[in-house]
Amino acid sequence: MWYRSGTMPARNYLNRRLSDGVRRVGFRKWYERELLSSHAHMLLALLCTIALMGSLEAFNGGTLAEKFLDIVFFVVSGAIGLWALRRYLYLLMHAEEVANQAVCPQCQEYGRFTVASEDRRNDQVTVCCRKCQHHWTINA
């Protein structure tokens, strides 16, 4: 996917890896937490957009020093907003990509598996269905 091309880090520093999350809280809770984290970044991007509009409004009046401060505030809000938007898209797409692979190919059970092994170098997790004991690989 586009987020693995080197533009974004493959490691998610704010959330647990798939294998760690499934071992601790299960797949469904891990997925829920990924989505909540994603939407928190979307909210941050929205707040930065409001801050951008506020700094543009404040730019109309004031001294030269206040205008310089407004420009700095505008740049900082824009940078944080862009980071938050990229992070939102990364977390959302990663969670959805993993969720699309969370169905057992044999019995069609969704999200009920345990981690059998993981290959961190290739970013793959081998999982075992709790219902039929079938093993398959999820690209995390």
PDB file of C-alpha atoms in Angstrom:
ATOM      1  CA  MET A   1       0.000   0.000   0.000  1.00  0.00           C
ATOM      2  CA  TRP A   2       1.005   3.638  -0.318  1.00  0.00           C
ATOM      3  CA  TYR A   3       1.836   3.964   3.374  1.00  0.00           C
ATOM      4  CA  ARG A   4       4.490   1.241   3.180  1.00  0.00           C
ATOM      5  CA  SER A   5       6.435   2.965   0.414  1.00  0.00           C
ATOM      6  CA  GLY A   6       8.733   4.723   2.850  1.00  0.00           C
ATOM      7  CA  THR A   7       6.666   7.874   3.292  1.00  0.00           C
ATOM      8  CA  MET A   8       5.323   6.735   6.663  1.00  0.00           C
ATOM      9  CA  PRO A   9       7.025   4.489   9.222  1.00  0.00           C
ATOM     10  CA  ALA A  10       5.803   0.903   9.137  1.00  0.00           C
ATOM     11  CA  ARG A  11       5.994   0.740  12.942  1.00  0.00           C
ATOM     12  CA  ASN A  12       3.089   2.322  14.765  1.00  0.00           C
ATOM     13  CA  TYR A  13       4.695   3.973  17.809  1.00  0.00           C
ATOM     14  CA  LEU A  14       1.441   5.177  19.348  1.00  0.00           C
ATOM     15  CA  ASN A  15      -0.368   1.829  19.284  1.00  0.00           C
ATOM     16  CA  ARG A  16       0.556  -1.812  19.843  1.00  0.00           C
ATOM     17  CA  ARG A  17       1.655  -4.077  17.025  1.00  0.00           C
ATOM     18  CA  LEU A  18      -1.008  -6.479  15.776  1.00  0.00           C
ATOM     19  CA  SER A  19       0.614  -9.496  17.420  1.00  0.00           C
ATOM     20  CA  ASP A  20       1.055  -7.750  20.785  1.00  0.00           C
ATOM     21  CA  GLY A  21      -2.458  -6.310  20.710  1.00  0.00           C
ATOM     22  CA  VAL A  22      -4.114  -9.625  19.842  1.00  0.00           C
ATOM     23  CA  ARG A  23      -2.198 -11.423  22.574  1.00  0.00           C
ATOM     24  CA  ARG A  24      -3.173  -8.829  25.189  1.00  0.00           C
ATOM     25  CA  VAL A  25      -6.719  -7.742  24.380  1.00  0.00           C
ATOM     26  CA  GLY A  26      -7.846  -9.736  21.332  1.00  0.00           C
ATOM     27  CA  PHE A  27      -8.325  -8.696  17.744  1.00  0.00           C
ATOM     28  CA  ARG A  28     -11.635  -6.868  18.116  1.00  0.00           C
ATOM     29  CA  LYS A  29     -10.370  -4.640  20.939  1.00  0.00           C
ATOM     30  CA  TRP A  30      -7.113  -4.008  19.042  1.00  0.00           C
ATOM     31  CA  TYR A  31      -9.126  -2.988  15.971  1.00  0.00           C
ATOM     32  CA  GLU A  32     -11.382  -0.739  18.044  1.00  0.00           C
ATOM     33  CA  ARG A  33      -8.375   0.993  19.619  1.00  0.00           C
ATOM     34  CA  GLU A  34      -6.757   1.529  16.218  1.00  0.00           C
ATOM     35  CA  LEU A  35      -9.936   3.183  14.951  1.00  0.00           C
ATOM     36  CA  LEU A  36     -10.277   5.342  18.067  1.00  0.00           C
ATOM     37  CA  SER A  37      -6.674   6.480  17.740  1.00  0.00           C
ATOM     38  CA  SER A  38      -7.256   7.205  14.072  1.00  0.00           C
ATOM     39  CA  HIS A  39     -10.315   9.316  14.774  1.00  0.00           C
ATOM     40  CA  ALA A  40      -8.499  11.216  17.525  1.00  0.00           C
ATOM     41  CA  HIS A  41      -5.970  12.276  14.883  1.00  0.00           C
ATOM     42  CA  MET A  42      -8.835  13.339  12.611  1.00  0.00           C
ATOM     43  CA  LEU A  43     -10.159  15.533  15.429  1.00  0.00           C
ATOM     44  CA  LEU A  44      -6.688  17.053  15.856  1.00  0.00           C
ATOM     45  CA  ALA A  45      -6.580  17.828  12.123  1.00  0.00           C
ATOM     46  CA  LEU A  46      -9.985  19.518  12.391  1.00  0.00           C
ATOM     47  CA  LEU A  47      -8.839  21.622  15.353  1.00  0.00           C
ATOM     48  CA  CYS A  48      -5.733  22.645  13.410  1.00  0.00           C
ATOM     49  CA  THR A  49      -7.949  23.749  10.525  1.00  0.00           C
ATOM     50  CA  ILE A  50      -9.896  25.953  12.928  1.00  0.00           C
ATOM     51  CA  ALA A  51      -6.595  27.334  14.268  1.00  0.00           C
ATOM     52  CA  LEU A  52      -5.483  28.086  10.691  1.00  0.00           C
ATOM     53  CA  MET A  53      -8.669  30.045  10.031  1.00  0.00           C
ATOM     54  CA  GLY A  54      -8.266  31.895  13.338  1.00  0.00           C
ATOM     55  CA  SER A  55      -4.694  32.894  12.542  1.00  0.00           C
ATOM     56  CA  LEU A  56      -5.758  34.179   9.120  1.00  0.00           C
ATOM     57  CA  GLU A  57      -8.490  36.241  10.765  1.00  0.00           C
ATOM     58  CA  ALA A  58      -6.060  37.668  13.335  1.00  0.00           C
ATOM     59  CA  PHE A  59      -3.571  38.613  10.616  1.00  0.00           C
ATOM     60  CA  ASN A  60      -5.698  41.570   9.449  1.00  0.00           C
ATOM     61  CA  GLY A  61      -4.857  43.870  12.351  1.00  0.00           C
ATOM     62  CA  GLY A  62      -1.962  44.355  14.709  1.00  0.00           C
ATOM     63  CA  THR A  63       1.660  45.368  14.683  1.00  0.00           C
ATOM     64  CA  LEU A  64       4.459  43.793  12.695  1.00  0.00           C
ATOM     65  CA  ALA A  65       5.479  41.612  15.657  1.00  0.00           C
ATOM     66  CA  GLU A  66       1.896  40.357  16.063  1.00  0.00           C
ATOM     67  CA  LYS A  67       1.707  39.586  12.332  1.00  0.00           C
ATOM     68  CA  PHE A  68       4.964  37.635  12.577  1.00  0.00           C
ATOM     69  CA  LEU A  69       3.533  35.688  15.517  1.00  0.00           C
ATOM     70  CA  ASP A  70       0.386  34.996  13.457  1.00  0.00           C
ATOM     71  CA  ILE A  71       2.539  33.642  10.611  1.00  0.00           C
ATOM     72  CA  VAL A  72       4.439  31.375  13.015  1.00  0.00           C
ATOM     73  CA  PHE A  73       1.148  30.153  14.492  1.00  0.00           C
ATOM     74  CA  PHE A  74      -0.200  29.541  10.975  1.00  0.00           C
ATOM     75  CA  VAL A  75       2.859  27.476   9.962  1.00  0.00           C
ATOM     76  CA  VAL A  76       2.867  25.445  13.189  1.00  0.00           C
ATOM     77  CA  SER A  77      -0.881  24.767  12.954  1.00  0.00           C
ATOM     78  CA  GLY A  78      -0.500  23.741   9.314  1.00  0.00           C
ATOM     79  CA  ALA A  79       2.392  21.387  10.051  1.00  0.00           C
ATOM     80  CA  ILE A  80       0.591  19.732  12.956  1.00  0.00           C
ATOM     81  CA  GLY A  81      -2.587  19.490  10.891  1.00  0.00           C
ATOM     82  CA  LEU A  82      -0.800  17.807   7.992  1.00  0.00           C
ATOM     83  CA  TRP A  83       0.917  15.362  10.337  1.00  0.00           C
ATOM     84  CA  ALA A  84      -2.413  14.554  12.030  1.00  0.00           C
ATOM     85  CA  LEU A  85      -4.131  14.026   8.671  1.00  0.00           C
ATOM     86  CA  ARG A  86      -1.394  11.681   7.459  1.00  0.00           C
ATOM     87  CA  ARG A  87      -1.477   9.786  10.740  1.00  0.00           C
ATOM     88  CA  TYR A  88      -5.283   9.525  10.566  1.00  0.00           C
ATOM     89  CA  LEU A  89      -5.121   8.053   7.069  1.00  0.00           C
ATOM     90  CA  TYR A  90      -2.282   5.685   7.988  1.00  0.00           C
ATOM     91  CA  LEU A  91      -4.018   4.304  11.085  1.00  0.00           C
ATOM     92  CA  LEU A  92      -7.370   3.991   9.344  1.00  0.00           C
ATOM     93  CA  MET A  93      -5.966   2.235   6.272  1.00  0.00           C
ATOM     94  CA  HIS A  94      -3.778  -0.068   8.370  1.00  0.00           C
ATOM     95  CA  ALA A  95      -6.702  -1.114  10.577  1.00  0.00           C
ATOM     96  CA  GLU A  96      -8.927  -1.708   7.556  1.00  0.00           C
ATOM     97  CA  GLU A  97      -6.244  -3.675   5.713  1.00  0.00           C
ATOM     98  CA  VAL A  98      -5.782  -5.985   8.695  1.00  0.00           C
ATOM     99  CA  ALA A  99      -9.552  -6.269   9.287  1.00  0.00           C
ATOM    100  CA  ASN A 100     -10.052  -7.408   5.690  1.00  0.00           C
ATOM    101  CA  GLN A 101      -7.673 -10.316   6.376  1.00  0.00           C
ATOM    102  CA  ALA A 102      -9.201 -11.288   9.733  1.00  0.00           C
ATOM    103  CA  VAL A 103     -11.694 -13.772   8.305  1.00  0.00           C
ATOM    104  CA  CYS A 104     -10.798 -17.459   8.571  1.00  0.00           C
ATOM    105  CA  PRO A 105     -10.539 -18.811   5.010  1.00  0.00           C
ATOM    106  CA  GLN A 106     -11.897 -22.196   6.087  1.00  0.00           C
ATOM    107  CA  CYS A 107     -14.886 -21.483   8.356  1.00  0.00           C
ATOM    108  CA  GLN A 108     -15.451 -17.736   7.653  1.00  0.00           C
ATOM    109  CA  GLU A 109     -15.257 -16.802  11.360  1.00  0.00           C
ATOM    110  CA  TYR A 110     -14.368 -13.099  11.742  1.00  0.00           C
ATOM    111  CA  GLY A 111     -11.780 -11.845  14.202  1.00  0.00           C
ATOM    112  CA  ARG A 112     -11.599 -14.915  16.435  1.00  0.00           C
ATOM    113  CA  PHE A 113      -8.001 -16.012  16.260  1.00  0.00           C
ATOM    114  CA  THR A 114      -4.840 -16.314  18.297  1.00  0.00           C
ATOM    115  CA  VAL A 115      -1.329 -15.425  17.220  1.00  0.00           C
ATOM    116  CA  ALA A 116       0.696 -18.518  16.302  1.00  0.00           C
ATOM    117  CA  SER A 117       3.892 -16.772  15.184  1.00  0.00           C
ATOM    118  CA  GLU A 118       5.146 -13.545  13.705  1.00  0.00           C
ATOM    119  CA  ASP A 119       7.761 -12.518  11.192  1.00  0.00           C
ATOM    120  CA  ARG A 120       8.758  -8.945  12.068  1.00  0.00           C
ATOM    121  CA  ARG A 121      11.130  -8.656   9.134  1.00  0.00           C
ATOM    122  CA  ASN A 122       8.352  -9.291   6.579  1.00  0.00           C
ATOM    123  CA  ASP A 123       5.666  -7.779   8.848  1.00  0.00           C
ATOM    124  CA  GLN A 124       3.524 -10.915   8.737  1.00  0.00           C
ATOM    125  CA  VAL A 125       1.604 -12.625  11.526  1.00  0.00           C
ATOM    126  CA  THR A 126       0.526 -16.254  11.352  1.00  0.00           C
ATOM    127  CA  VAL A 127      -2.756 -16.726  13.194  1.00  0.00           C
ATOM    128  CA  CYS A 128      -4.866 -19.716  14.229  1.00  0.00           C
ATOM    129  CA  CYS A 129      -8.666 -19.738  14.140  1.00  0.00           C
ATOM    130  CA  ARG A 130     -10.235 -20.459  17.534  1.00  0.00           C
ATOM    131  CA  LYS A 131     -13.166 -22.264  15.927  1.00  0.00           C
ATOM    132  CA  CYS A 132     -11.556 -24.664  13.408  1.00  0.00           C
ATOM    133  CA  GLN A 133      -7.818 -24.372  14.250  1.00  0.00           C
ATOM    134  CA  HIS A 134      -6.961 -23.350  10.655  1.00  0.00           C
ATOM    135  CA  HIS A 135      -3.732 -21.314  10.226  1.00  0.00           C
ATOM    136  CA  TRP A 136      -3.337 -18.387   7.826  1.00  0.00           C
ATOM    137  CA  THR A 137      -1.084 -15.387   7.435  1.00  0.00           C
ATOM    138  CA  ILE A 138      -2.065 -11.752   7.948  1.00  0.00           C
ATOM    139  CA  ASN A 139       0.124  -9.031   6.438  1.00  0.00           C
ATOM    140  CA  ALA A 140       0.346  -6.488   9.221  1.00  0.00           C
TER     141      ALA A 140
END
